Amino acid sequence: MRIHNHIIVCLIIVLLSCSSKNNQATQTNGLKDFYGDYFSIGVAVSPRALNTDEAALIVAEFNSVTAENAMKMGPIHPKENEYFWQHADSIVRFAERNKLKIRGHTLCWHNQTPPWMFIDADSNQVSKEVLLTRLKDHITTVVNRYKGKIYAWDVVNEVISDKQNEFYRDSPWYKICGPEFIAKAFEYAHAADPEALLFYNDYNEINPVKRKKIIQLVAELKAAGVPIHGVGLQAHWSMHEPTRAQLDSTLTEFAMLDLPLQITELDVSVYPKEHGRRERKPEDDLTEFTAEKAALQAEAYATYFEVFRKHKAVLTGVTFWNISDRHSWLDNFPVRNRKDYPLLFDEDLNRKNAYHKVVDF
Ligand code: GLA
């Protein structure tokens, strides 16, 4: 009987040690582990995804999260005296529970702003003073709530114009305040949480004309003593661009600012890149993810990560915009209802060819 008990105890010990080894195996084999010596690997999430099978994937593969929408001004501050915290809070709780870093996104942007922001009770446009006070209240309240939990904020998003001959985007912020709101936003955020790293974030950074303007803006802010600590390159790219040389020179030029860089919103569309919404054309019905597209996309991803690794001294994070091909904002942009496949996991959450290329180095 005693020998029998002994055997059972031994069996339990062996089983326990096997299962802890298995756990270890799954925990040390994600993207975040392959890139442990390089940069953190993040993902943009919705609170809904955290209640699905995508939650386990996030924890296994990533070590940082960004709220896809929940911390933007419109969703989080729908009325002047009303904040909606539930969604943002649930993402923060999930990250804390699973020891993930959190990037805050975003404190000041021209899109997804609440309708009340730019007008008074009579629907007249507010003055610069009123708008800056509203911006300060907003930033102070949001940054304060997550103080010590969010390690980096995208403070200002997309203020540079895509038009060749225009420097600043002609947004309501700019129309009412001039460029001053940009520096102010950084100052308000820094006052609310002096420890948080503050980023300027923009897209189409691979375009040499726009890149030059972004670099000029950041250099000017830095020279003026504005608390800016990093540059976010969104990286909404396609499998056709950027080329290796274009990406390499992009990162080399941004690195000259002598600030940390992060890739903040990476996705690699299987269609040619377009930055504006447009009507559907007949060829938009060809949405099958063919073997040819999978191979081209895998090559593009391999190239992009090879260049990222080359620039690891200055690159401190790479964040994907959405989790898997099950859902991406690109399914509805630039064309409504055109399925895209821009991420490293397929609709069933399996690792795609592109994934294997990214971790094969
Ligand atoms: C921009 C914003 C993101 C997101 C994407 C599209 O890049 O910074 O928050 O809205 O557009 O989804």
Short mmCIF file of C-alpha atoms and ligand atoms in Angstrom, two decimals:
data_model
loop_
_atom_site.label_atom_id
_atom_site.label_comp_id
_atom_site.label_asym_id
_atom_site.label_seq_id
_atom_site.Cartn_x
_atom_site.Cartn_y
_atom_site.Cartn_z
CA MET A 1 0.00 0.00 0.00
CA ARG A 2 2.79 2.35 0.99
CA ILE A 3 4.66 1.60 -2.29
CA HIS A 4 1.44 2.19 -4.17
CA ASN A 5 1.03 5.64 -2.53
CA HIS A 6 4.65 6.42 -3.28
CA ILE A 7 4.16 5.65 -6.96
CA ILE A 8 1.09 7.87 -7.09
CA VAL A 9 2.97 10.77 -5.46
CA CYS A 10 5.85 10.35 -7.94
CA LEU A 11 3.40 10.30 -10.83
CA ILE A 12 1.77 13.51 -9.62
CA ILE A 13 5.18 15.21 -9.32
CA VAL A 14 6.14 14.13 -12.84
CA LEU A 15 2.80 15.32 -14.25
CA LEU A 16 3.07 18.66 -12.47
CA SER A 17 6.59 19.27 -13.70
CA CYS A 18 5.59 18.35 -17.27
CA SER A 19 2.65 20.72 -17.23
CA SER A 20 4.76 23.58 -15.86
CA LYS A 21 7.31 22.90 -18.60
CA ASN A 22 4.53 23.06 -21.17
CA ASN A 23 3.34 26.35 -19.74
CA GLN A 24 6.85 27.65 -19.90
CA ALA A 25 7.11 26.50 -23.50
CA THR A 26 4.00 28.41 -24.53
CA GLN A 27 5.08 31.46 -22.56
CA THR A 28 8.54 31.71 -24.03
CA ASN A 29 7.65 31.17 -27.64
CA GLY A 30 5.70 34.24 -28.59
CA LEU A 31 6.71 37.21 -30.74
CA LYS A 32 7.65 39.08 -27.55
CA ASP A 33 10.16 36.35 -26.68
CA PHE A 34 11.75 36.13 -30.11
CA TYR A 35 12.18 39.90 -29.91
CA GLY A 36 13.11 40.01 -26.22
CA ASP A 37 16.57 41.39 -27.03
CA TYR A 38 15.24 43.95 -29.48
CA PHE A 39 12.04 45.87 -28.64
CA SER A 40 8.65 45.33 -27.06
CA ILE A 41 5.94 43.90 -29.29
CA GLY A 42 2.51 45.42 -28.85
CA VAL A 43 -0.99 45.13 -30.24
CA ALA A 44 -4.01 47.41 -30.52
CA VAL A 45 -7.07 45.92 -28.83
CA SER A 46 -10.75 46.50 -28.22
CA PRO A 47 -12.33 45.57 -24.87
CA ARG A 48 -14.52 43.04 -26.72
CA ALA A 49 -11.50 41.07 -27.98
CA LEU A 50 -10.36 40.59 -24.40
CA ASN A 51 -13.41 38.37 -23.79
CA THR A 52 -12.69 36.06 -26.73
CA ASP A 53 -10.06 33.47 -27.64
CA GLU A 54 -7.93 36.39 -28.83
CA ALA A 55 -7.14 37.19 -25.18
CA ALA A 56 -4.95 34.10 -24.77
CA LEU A 57 -3.18 34.91 -28.03
CA ILE A 58 -2.44 38.45 -26.83
CA VAL A 59 -0.89 37.19 -23.62
CA ALA A 60 1.15 34.49 -25.38
CA GLU A 61 2.52 36.68 -28.18
CA PHE A 62 2.66 40.32 -27.04
CA ASN A 63 4.02 42.28 -24.10
CA SER A 64 2.36 45.62 -24.71
CA VAL A 65 -1.15 46.82 -25.59
CA THR A 66 -2.70 49.97 -27.04
CA ALA A 67 -6.41 50.75 -26.90
CA GLU A 68 -7.59 50.76 -30.52
CA ASN A 69 -10.35 53.31 -29.79
CA ALA A 70 -11.23 53.32 -26.10
CA MET A 71 -8.89 56.16 -25.05
CA LYS A 72 -9.57 58.48 -27.95
CA MET A 73 -11.21 61.77 -27.10
CA GLY A 74 -14.65 61.00 -28.56
CA PRO A 75 -15.16 57.61 -26.91
CA ILE A 76 -13.65 58.56 -23.53
CA HIS A 77 -15.01 62.12 -23.19
CA PRO A 78 -18.37 62.12 -25.00
CA LYS A 79 -19.80 65.19 -23.22
CA GLU A 80 -18.07 68.15 -21.64
CA ASN A 81 -18.81 67.00 -18.10
CA GLU A 82 -18.96 63.29 -18.77
CA TYR A 83 -16.20 60.75 -19.17
CA PHE A 84 -16.79 57.14 -20.20
CA TRP A 85 -14.12 55.03 -18.52
CA GLN A 86 -15.49 51.52 -18.72
CA HIS A 87 -13.78 50.36 -21.91
CA ALA A 88 -10.43 52.00 -21.24
CA ASP A 89 -10.46 50.72 -17.65
CA SER A 90 -11.09 47.15 -18.76
CA ILE A 91 -8.10 47.26 -21.12
CA VAL A 92 -5.91 48.67 -18.35
CA ARG A 93 -7.07 45.99 -15.91
CA PHE A 94 -6.39 43.25 -18.48
CA ALA A 95 -2.90 44.61 -19.07
CA GLU A 96 -2.14 44.85 -15.37
CA ARG A 97 -3.43 41.32 -14.72
CA ASN A 98 -1.21 39.96 -17.46
CA LYS A 99 1.80 42.22 -16.84
CA LEU A 100 1.62 43.91 -20.24
CA LYS A 101 2.92 47.42 -20.85
CA ILE A 102 0.33 50.00 -21.94
CA ARG A 103 0.73 52.70 -24.61
CA GLY A 104 -1.92 55.40 -24.34
CA HIS A 105 -3.54 56.48 -27.62
CA THR A 106 -4.29 59.34 -28.17
CA LEU A 107 -4.75 62.68 -26.37
CA CYS A 108 -5.19 65.13 -29.24
CA TRP A 109 -6.30 64.23 -32.77
CA HIS A 110 -8.51 65.77 -35.48
CA ASN A 111 -10.57 62.56 -35.89
CA GLN A 112 -12.91 60.89 -33.41
CA THR A 113 -13.26 64.12 -31.45
CA PRO A 114 -16.53 64.61 -29.54
CA PRO A 115 -18.94 67.04 -31.26
CA TRP A 116 -19.05 69.40 -28.25
CA MET A 117 -15.30 70.09 -28.27
CA PHE A 118 -15.19 72.95 -30.76
CA ILE A 119 -18.53 74.69 -30.11
CA ASP A 120 -20.33 76.51 -27.29
CA ALA A 121 -23.91 76.02 -26.05
CA ASP A 122 -25.21 78.15 -28.97
CA SER A 123 -23.23 76.09 -31.50
CA ASN A 124 -20.80 78.93 -32.16
CA GLN A 125 -17.13 78.11 -32.56
CA VAL A 126 -15.25 78.49 -29.27
CA SER A 127 -12.28 80.82 -28.80
CA LYS A 128 -8.67 79.70 -28.63
CA GLU A 129 -8.66 80.27 -24.85
CA VAL A 130 -11.72 78.08 -24.32
CA LEU A 131 -10.39 75.34 -26.57
CA LEU A 132 -7.00 75.23 -24.87
CA THR A 133 -8.71 75.08 -21.46
CA ARG A 134 -10.84 72.17 -22.69
CA LEU A 135 -7.74 70.44 -24.03
CA LYS A 136 -5.97 70.93 -20.72
CA ASP A 137 -8.91 69.58 -18.72
CA HIS A 138 -9.18 66.58 -21.00
CA ILE A 139 -5.50 65.70 -20.96
CA THR A 140 -5.11 66.29 -17.24
CA THR A 141 -8.09 64.10 -16.35
CA VAL A 142 -7.24 61.20 -18.66
CA VAL A 143 -3.48 61.13 -17.99
CA ASN A 144 -4.09 61.41 -14.25
CA ARG A 145 -6.49 58.48 -14.17
CA TYR A 146 -3.86 56.15 -15.63
CA LYS A 147 -0.82 57.74 -14.03
CA GLY A 148 1.84 55.14 -13.31
CA LYS A 149 -0.02 52.56 -15.42
CA ILE A 150 0.45 53.93 -18.91
CA TYR A 151 4.17 54.18 -19.64
CA ALA A 152 3.90 56.13 -22.91
CA TRP A 153 1.27 58.36 -24.53
CA ASP A 154 0.68 59.34 -28.12
CA VAL A 155 0.05 62.93 -27.15
CA VAL A 156 -0.55 64.53 -30.53
CA ASN A 157 -1.60 62.53 -33.57
CA GLU A 158 -1.34 63.47 -37.25
CA VAL A 159 -1.00 67.26 -37.30
CA ILE A 160 1.21 67.29 -40.40
CA SER A 161 -0.53 67.80 -43.74
CA ASP A 162 -0.35 65.27 -46.57
CA LYS A 163 -0.51 68.12 -49.09
CA GLN A 164 2.82 68.98 -50.69
CA ASN A 165 2.57 72.72 -50.05
CA GLU A 166 0.95 72.72 -46.65
CA PHE A 167 2.84 72.17 -43.39
CA TYR A 168 0.17 71.78 -40.72
CA ARG A 169 -3.09 69.92 -41.28
CA ASP A 170 -5.93 72.43 -41.49
CA SER A 171 -7.94 70.86 -38.64
CA PRO A 172 -10.34 72.55 -36.22
CA TRP A 173 -7.52 72.54 -33.64
CA TYR A 174 -5.26 74.40 -36.04
CA LYS A 175 -7.97 76.75 -37.32
CA ILE A 176 -8.89 77.85 -33.80
CA CYS A 177 -5.50 77.77 -32.02
CA GLY A 178 -2.80 77.92 -34.68
CA PRO A 179 0.09 75.49 -34.04
CA GLU A 180 0.33 76.41 -30.35
CA PHE A 181 -2.00 73.59 -29.25
CA ILE A 182 0.70 71.06 -30.14
CA ALA A 183 3.29 72.25 -27.61
CA LYS A 184 0.51 72.89 -25.08
CA ALA A 185 -0.75 69.31 -25.34
CA PHE A 186 2.72 67.99 -24.48
CA GLU A 187 3.04 70.42 -21.58
CA TYR A 188 -0.36 69.45 -20.13
CA ALA A 189 0.46 65.74 -20.41
CA HIS A 190 3.88 66.19 -18.82
CA ALA A 191 2.42 68.16 -15.92
CA ALA A 192 -0.15 65.41 -15.31
CA ASP A 193 2.39 62.56 -15.36
CA PRO A 194 6.06 63.62 -15.44
CA GLU A 195 7.13 59.95 -15.72
CA ALA A 196 5.16 59.11 -18.87
CA LEU A 197 7.03 59.09 -22.18
CA LEU A 198 5.36 61.48 -24.58
CA PHE A 199 5.22 60.73 -28.32
CA TYR A 200 4.31 62.59 -31.48
CA ASN A 201 2.61 60.07 -33.80
CA ASP A 202 1.94 60.25 -37.56
CA TYR A 203 1.43 58.17 -40.72
CA ASN A 204 2.84 58.11 -44.25
CA GLU A 205 6.20 58.73 -42.63
CA ILE A 206 7.86 56.77 -45.45
CA ASN A 207 6.96 59.56 -47.87
CA PRO A 208 10.06 61.79 -48.10
CA VAL A 209 8.09 65.06 -48.25
CA LYS A 210 5.91 64.27 -45.26
CA ARG A 211 8.82 62.72 -43.38
CA LYS A 212 10.81 65.93 -43.69
CA LYS A 213 7.92 67.93 -42.25
CA ILE A 214 7.41 65.53 -39.32
CA ILE A 215 11.13 65.70 -38.54
CA GLN A 216 11.08 69.49 -38.72
CA LEU A 217 8.09 69.69 -36.37
CA VAL A 218 9.67 67.37 -33.79
CA ALA A 219 13.05 69.13 -34.03
CA GLU A 220 11.36 72.48 -33.43
CA LEU A 221 9.41 71.18 -30.44
CA LYS A 222 12.59 69.70 -28.99
CA ALA A 223 14.56 72.89 -29.54
CA ALA A 224 11.82 74.89 -27.84
CA GLY A 225 12.16 72.69 -24.73
CA VAL A 226 8.77 71.03 -25.17
CA PRO A 227 8.61 67.72 -23.23
CA ILE A 228 8.60 65.32 -26.18
CA HIS A 229 10.33 61.97 -25.68
CA GLY A 230 9.75 59.96 -28.81
CA VAL A 231 8.35 59.70 -32.31
CA GLY A 232 5.66 57.21 -33.29
CA LEU A 233 5.74 56.00 -36.87
CA GLN A 234 2.34 54.50 -37.54
CA ALA A 235 3.46 52.16 -40.33
CA HIS A 236 0.12 51.46 -42.04
CA TRP A 237 1.93 49.91 -44.97
CA SER A 238 1.32 47.49 -47.80
CA MET A 239 3.17 44.46 -49.12
CA HIS A 240 4.24 46.65 -52.06
CA GLU A 241 5.80 49.49 -50.08
CA PRO A 242 8.01 50.65 -48.47
CA THR A 243 11.05 49.10 -50.11
CA ARG A 244 13.93 48.02 -47.89
CA ALA A 245 15.94 51.11 -48.90
CA GLN A 246 13.00 53.45 -48.31
CA LEU A 247 12.37 52.04 -44.84
CA ASP A 248 16.06 52.04 -43.98
CA SER A 249 16.45 55.70 -44.92
CA THR A 250 13.21 56.56 -43.10
CA LEU A 251 14.52 55.10 -39.85
CA THR A 252 17.99 56.56 -40.38
CA GLU A 253 16.58 60.06 -40.86
CA PHE A 254 14.22 59.86 -37.88
CA ALA A 255 17.07 58.53 -35.75
CA MET A 256 18.91 61.82 -36.32
CA LEU A 257 16.38 63.47 -34.01
CA ASP A 258 18.13 61.60 -31.23
CA LEU A 259 14.86 60.45 -29.71
CA PRO A 260 13.52 56.91 -29.29
CA LEU A 261 11.32 55.75 -32.17
CA GLN A 262 8.42 53.35 -32.04
CA ILE A 263 6.46 51.66 -34.79
CA THR A 264 3.01 52.30 -33.37
CA GLU A 265 0.36 50.96 -35.78
CA LEU A 266 1.89 48.31 -38.01
CA ASP A 267 -0.19 46.49 -40.59
CA VAL A 268 0.78 45.26 -44.04
CA SER A 269 -2.16 45.43 -46.43
CA VAL A 270 -2.29 42.98 -49.32
CA TYR A 271 -3.53 45.82 -51.56
CA PRO A 272 -1.64 48.84 -52.93
CA LYS A 273 -1.58 51.58 -50.28
CA GLU A 274 -4.20 54.34 -50.50
CA HIS A 275 -4.60 56.99 -47.81
CA GLY A 276 -8.09 58.27 -48.69
CA ARG A 277 -11.49 56.61 -48.55
CA ARG A 278 -12.99 55.88 -52.00
CA GLU A 279 -15.87 54.22 -53.85
CA ARG A 280 -15.77 50.54 -54.68
CA LYS A 281 -14.40 49.42 -58.07
CA PRO A 282 -15.06 46.02 -59.75
CA GLU A 283 -11.53 44.76 -58.96
CA ASP A 284 -12.22 45.28 -55.24
CA ASP A 285 -14.21 42.03 -55.36
CA LEU A 286 -10.97 40.04 -55.81
CA THR A 287 -10.39 39.56 -52.11
CA GLU A 288 -9.12 35.99 -51.95
CA PHE A 289 -5.93 35.62 -49.87
CA THR A 290 -4.08 33.61 -52.50
CA ALA A 291 -0.81 31.72 -51.99
CA GLU A 292 0.87 34.40 -54.08
CA LYS A 293 -0.37 37.18 -51.80
CA ALA A 294 0.65 35.18 -48.73
CA ALA A 295 4.17 34.77 -50.11
CA LEU A 296 4.56 38.43 -51.08
CA GLN A 297 3.26 39.56 -47.71
CA ALA A 298 5.60 37.19 -45.87
CA GLU A 299 8.57 38.63 -47.83
CA ALA A 300 7.49 42.18 -47.02
CA TYR A 301 7.14 41.38 -43.30
CA ALA A 302 10.55 39.66 -43.33
CA THR A 303 12.15 42.75 -44.86
CA TYR A 304 10.45 45.18 -42.48
CA PHE A 305 11.53 43.26 -39.39
CA GLU A 306 15.03 42.82 -40.70
CA VAL A 307 15.29 46.61 -40.99
CA PHE A 308 13.67 47.06 -37.56
CA ARG A 309 16.30 44.77 -36.03
CA LYS A 310 19.04 46.73 -37.76
CA HIS A 311 17.77 49.89 -36.02
CA LYS A 312 17.25 48.32 -32.61
CA ALA A 313 19.43 50.93 -30.91
CA VAL A 314 16.80 53.57 -31.53
CA LEU A 315 13.63 51.49 -31.94
CA THR A 316 12.00 50.72 -28.59
CA GLY A 317 8.69 49.18 -29.62
CA VAL A 318 6.73 47.70 -32.51
CA THR A 319 2.94 47.65 -32.13
CA PHE A 320 0.56 45.90 -34.53
CA TRP A 321 -2.73 47.61 -35.37
CA ASN A 322 -5.22 44.82 -34.55
CA ILE A 323 -4.68 41.26 -33.47
CA SER A 324 -5.53 38.91 -36.34
CA ASP A 325 -7.04 38.86 -39.82
CA ARG A 326 -10.38 38.12 -38.16
CA HIS A 327 -10.81 41.86 -37.86
CA SER A 328 -8.87 44.85 -39.12
CA TRP A 329 -9.89 48.45 -39.74
CA LEU A 330 -8.56 47.82 -43.27
CA ASP A 331 -11.60 45.58 -43.94
CA ASN A 332 -13.43 48.92 -44.32
CA PHE A 333 -10.68 51.26 -45.47
CA PRO A 334 -10.07 52.68 -48.05
CA VAL A 335 -13.00 50.68 -49.47
CA ARG A 336 -15.99 49.61 -47.39
CA ASN A 337 -16.34 45.86 -47.02
CA ARG A 338 -13.19 44.77 -48.86
CA LYS A 339 -11.56 42.03 -46.80
CA ASP A 340 -7.86 42.60 -46.04
CA TYR A 341 -5.36 40.25 -44.40
CA PRO A 342 -2.75 42.58 -42.92
CA LEU A 343 -1.63 40.79 -39.75
CA LEU A 344 0.49 37.84 -38.62
CA PHE A 345 -2.41 35.60 -37.51
CA ASP A 346 -5.21 34.31 -39.75
CA GLU A 347 -8.94 34.39 -39.00
CA ASP A 348 -8.60 31.20 -36.90
CA LEU A 349 -5.70 32.78 -35.00
CA ASN A 350 -3.12 30.48 -36.59
CA ARG A 351 0.35 31.84 -37.32
CA LYS A 352 0.65 32.81 -41.00
CA ASN A 353 3.69 32.38 -43.27
CA ALA A 354 4.52 35.98 -42.48
CA TYR A 355 4.76 35.14 -38.77
CA HIS A 356 7.34 32.43 -39.39
CA LYS A 357 9.41 34.80 -41.55
CA VAL A 358 9.33 37.47 -38.85
CA VAL A 359 10.72 35.16 -36.17
CA ASP A 360 13.21 33.37 -38.44
CA PHE A 361 16.46 35.23 -37.85
C1 GLA B 1 -4.90 56.31 -37.34
C2 GLA B 1 -5.10 56.45 -35.84
C3 GLA B 1 -5.51 55.16 -35.23
C4 GLA B 1 -6.54 54.44 -36.05
C5 GLA B 1 -6.08 54.29 -37.46
C6 GLA B 1 -7.10 53.58 -38.29
O1 GLA B 1 -3.75 55.71 -37.67
O2 GLA B 1 -3.97 56.91 -35.18
O3 GLA B 1 -6.00 55.40 -33.95
O4 GLA B 1 -7.76 55.12 -35.99
O5 GLA B 1 -5.90 55.57 -37.97
O6 GLA B 1 -7.83 52.65 -37.58
#
